[in-house]
Amino acid sequence: MATDLLTNGLVLKVTIIDRNAKQTQGEVRVQTWDKKTRTKRALKTLGYCWLGAICAVPFPIVHLVLVPGLLIGGVVGAYLISSQESVVLGGKGTCPSCLAVLDIVRGPDKWPLSDMCAKCQGMVTIEKALDV
């Protein structure tokens, strides 16, 4: 797999395939986090949510929803962030159907990716390119 190290992640070469099996090339940026960084991000999220819950206590009626919501949301958010090892930051390629520039959107690092061309509205599948 062809990769280049960037300051904000790895650049992966990808193959973009339309519904008619036409193929073009592109690249995406993938951000990965080690366990220590994921833990820091999770604790930061938990802290901000719980700080928001504390700040919401003095406000009548609103605190009945915000305080429990932020307390529970902080725990759920921290768990989700701590379990997220990587994310696709986005990328560029060429739409195989209309040959327009295809902006690949940010999303989970679950391959193959799916996206839509902004010009022709065609759905494409994005797969990691195989080195030959």
Tab-separated table of C-alpha atoms in Angstrom:
chain	number	residue	atom	x	y	z
A	1	MET	CA	0.000	0.000	0.000
A	2	ALA	CA	1.502	3.351	-1.004
A	3	THR	CA	1.553	5.762	1.899
A	4	ASP	CA	3.303	9.020	2.679
A	5	LEU	CA	3.547	10.364	6.210
A	6	LEU	CA	1.835	13.731	6.719
A	7	THR	CA	1.553	15.896	9.806
A	8	ASN	CA	-2.165	15.091	10.027
A	9	GLY	CA	-2.157	11.425	9.017
A	10	LEU	CA	-1.371	9.054	6.203
A	11	VAL	CA	-2.109	9.491	2.522
A	12	LEU	CA	-3.543	6.331	0.969
A	13	LYS	CA	-3.860	5.687	-2.754
A	14	VAL	CA	-7.388	4.566	-3.616
A	15	THR	CA	-9.320	3.179	-6.565
A	16	ILE	CA	-12.684	4.799	-7.282
A	17	ILE	CA	-15.248	2.535	-8.944
A	18	ASP	CA	-18.661	3.528	-10.333
A	19	ARG	CA	-21.703	1.276	-10.845
A	20	ASN	CA	-20.550	0.400	-14.386
A	21	ALA	CA	-17.182	-0.856	-13.041
A	22	LYS	CA	-15.226	2.062	-14.531
A	23	GLN	CA	-12.203	2.902	-12.388
A	24	THR	CA	-10.119	5.971	-11.626
A	25	GLN	CA	-7.508	6.800	-9.005
A	26	GLY	CA	-7.414	9.161	-6.055
A	27	GLU	CA	-6.063	9.537	-2.570
A	28	VAL	CA	-7.445	9.965	0.945
A	29	ARG	CA	-5.952	11.157	4.229
A	30	VAL	CA	-6.401	8.903	7.245
A	31	GLN	CA	-5.813	10.098	10.811
A	32	THR	CA	-4.910	7.479	13.414
A	33	TRP	CA	-4.596	7.834	17.182
A	34	ASP	CA	-2.602	5.723	19.618
A	35	LYS	CA	-4.136	4.581	22.911
A	36	LYS	CA	-2.623	7.461	24.907
A	37	THR	CA	-4.006	10.112	22.534
A	38	ARG	CA	-7.439	8.441	22.422
A	39	THR	CA	-7.538	8.433	26.225
A	40	LYS	CA	-6.636	12.142	26.361
A	41	ARG	CA	-9.342	12.987	23.817
A	42	ALA	CA	-11.922	10.932	25.728
A	43	LEU	CA	-11.077	12.545	29.088
A	44	LYS	CA	-11.214	16.005	27.491
A	45	THR	CA	-14.701	15.268	26.117
A	46	LEU	CA	-15.845	13.888	29.469
A	47	GLY	CA	-14.474	16.940	31.288
A	48	TYR	CA	-16.183	19.448	28.978
A	49	CYS	CA	-19.530	17.657	29.240
A	50	TRP	CA	-19.353	17.440	33.032
A	51	LEU	CA	-18.255	21.081	33.264
A	52	GLY	CA	-21.299	21.992	31.163
A	53	ALA	CA	-23.489	19.938	33.510
A	54	ILE	CA	-22.109	21.803	36.534
A	55	CYS	CA	-22.710	25.161	34.837
A	56	ALA	CA	-26.315	24.168	34.022
A	57	VAL	CA	-27.246	23.364	37.649
A	58	PRO	CA	-28.320	26.917	38.666
A	59	PHE	CA	-30.739	27.375	35.736
A	60	PRO	CA	-34.282	26.303	36.667
A	61	ILE	CA	-36.165	23.896	34.404
A	62	VAL	CA	-33.273	23.696	31.894
A	63	HIS	CA	-31.130	21.839	34.407
A	64	LEU	CA	-33.685	19.019	34.564
A	65	VAL	CA	-32.686	18.028	31.042
A	66	LEU	CA	-29.172	19.413	30.605
A	67	VAL	CA	-27.519	18.046	33.738
A	68	PRO	CA	-28.476	14.375	33.262
A	69	GLY	CA	-28.048	14.670	29.494
A	70	LEU	CA	-24.523	16.059	29.775
A	71	LEU	CA	-23.520	13.599	32.499
A	72	ILE	CA	-24.684	10.605	30.466
A	73	GLY	CA	-23.598	12.126	27.154
A	74	GLY	CA	-20.116	12.728	28.522
A	75	VAL	CA	-19.688	9.069	29.426
A	76	VAL	CA	-21.107	7.855	26.098
A	77	GLY	CA	-19.041	10.377	24.116
A	78	ALA	CA	-15.860	9.477	25.978
A	79	TYR	CA	-16.452	5.781	25.293
A	80	LEU	CA	-17.064	6.393	21.579
A	81	ILE	CA	-13.992	8.610	21.228
A	82	SER	CA	-11.749	6.183	23.120
A	83	SER	CA	-12.796	3.342	20.814
A	84	GLN	CA	-12.230	5.334	17.594
A	85	GLU	CA	-8.763	4.348	16.363
A	86	SER	CA	-8.817	6.167	13.020
A	87	VAL	CA	-10.903	8.350	10.719
A	88	VAL	CA	-10.824	9.214	7.021
A	89	LEU	CA	-10.207	12.982	6.878
A	90	GLY	CA	-11.185	13.269	3.218
A	91	GLY	CA	-9.465	13.263	-0.113
A	92	LYS	CA	-9.650	13.876	-3.829
A	93	GLY	CA	-10.043	11.785	-6.913
A	94	THR	CA	-11.734	11.717	-10.298
A	95	CYS	CA	-15.293	10.514	-10.803
A	96	PRO	CA	-15.171	7.519	-13.167
A	97	SER	CA	-18.558	8.405	-14.695
A	98	CYS	CA	-18.173	12.099	-15.578
A	99	LEU	CA	-14.408	12.640	-14.974
A	100	ALA	CA	-15.088	15.613	-12.674
A	101	VAL	CA	-13.068	16.212	-9.511
A	102	LEU	CA	-14.511	14.063	-6.732
A	103	ASP	CA	-14.167	15.404	-3.190
A	104	ILE	CA	-14.102	12.466	-0.809
A	105	VAL	CA	-15.798	13.432	2.447
A	106	ARG	CA	-14.704	12.812	6.021
A	107	GLY	CA	-16.060	9.637	7.551
A	108	PRO	CA	-15.326	6.479	9.477
A	109	ASP	CA	-12.338	4.364	8.483
A	110	LYS	CA	-14.505	1.454	7.278
A	111	TRP	CA	-13.506	0.092	3.869
A	112	PRO	CA	-14.782	0.133	1.182
A	113	LEU	CA	-16.010	3.735	1.388
A	114	SER	CA	-19.088	5.012	-0.423
A	115	ASP	CA	-19.543	8.538	-1.793
A	116	MET	CA	-21.529	10.502	-4.350
A	117	CYS	CA	-20.217	12.685	-7.169
A	118	ALA	CA	-21.386	16.272	-6.727
A	119	LYS	CA	-21.588	16.800	-10.496
A	120	CYS	CA	-23.328	13.688	-11.893
A	121	GLN	CA	-24.885	12.459	-8.602
A	122	GLY	CA	-23.494	8.980	-9.299
A	123	MET	CA	-22.612	6.694	-6.403
A	124	VAL	CA	-19.040	5.450	-6.266
A	125	THR	CA	-17.204	2.884	-4.178
A	126	ILE	CA	-13.757	3.778	-2.918
A	127	GLU	CA	-11.303	0.968	-2.191
A	128	LYS	CA	-7.682	0.934	-1.077
A	129	ALA	CA	-5.471	0.612	-4.130
A	130	LEU	CA	-3.426	-2.554	-4.508
A	131	ASP	CA	0.301	-2.108	-5.138
A	132	VAL	CA	1.530	-3.857	-8.246
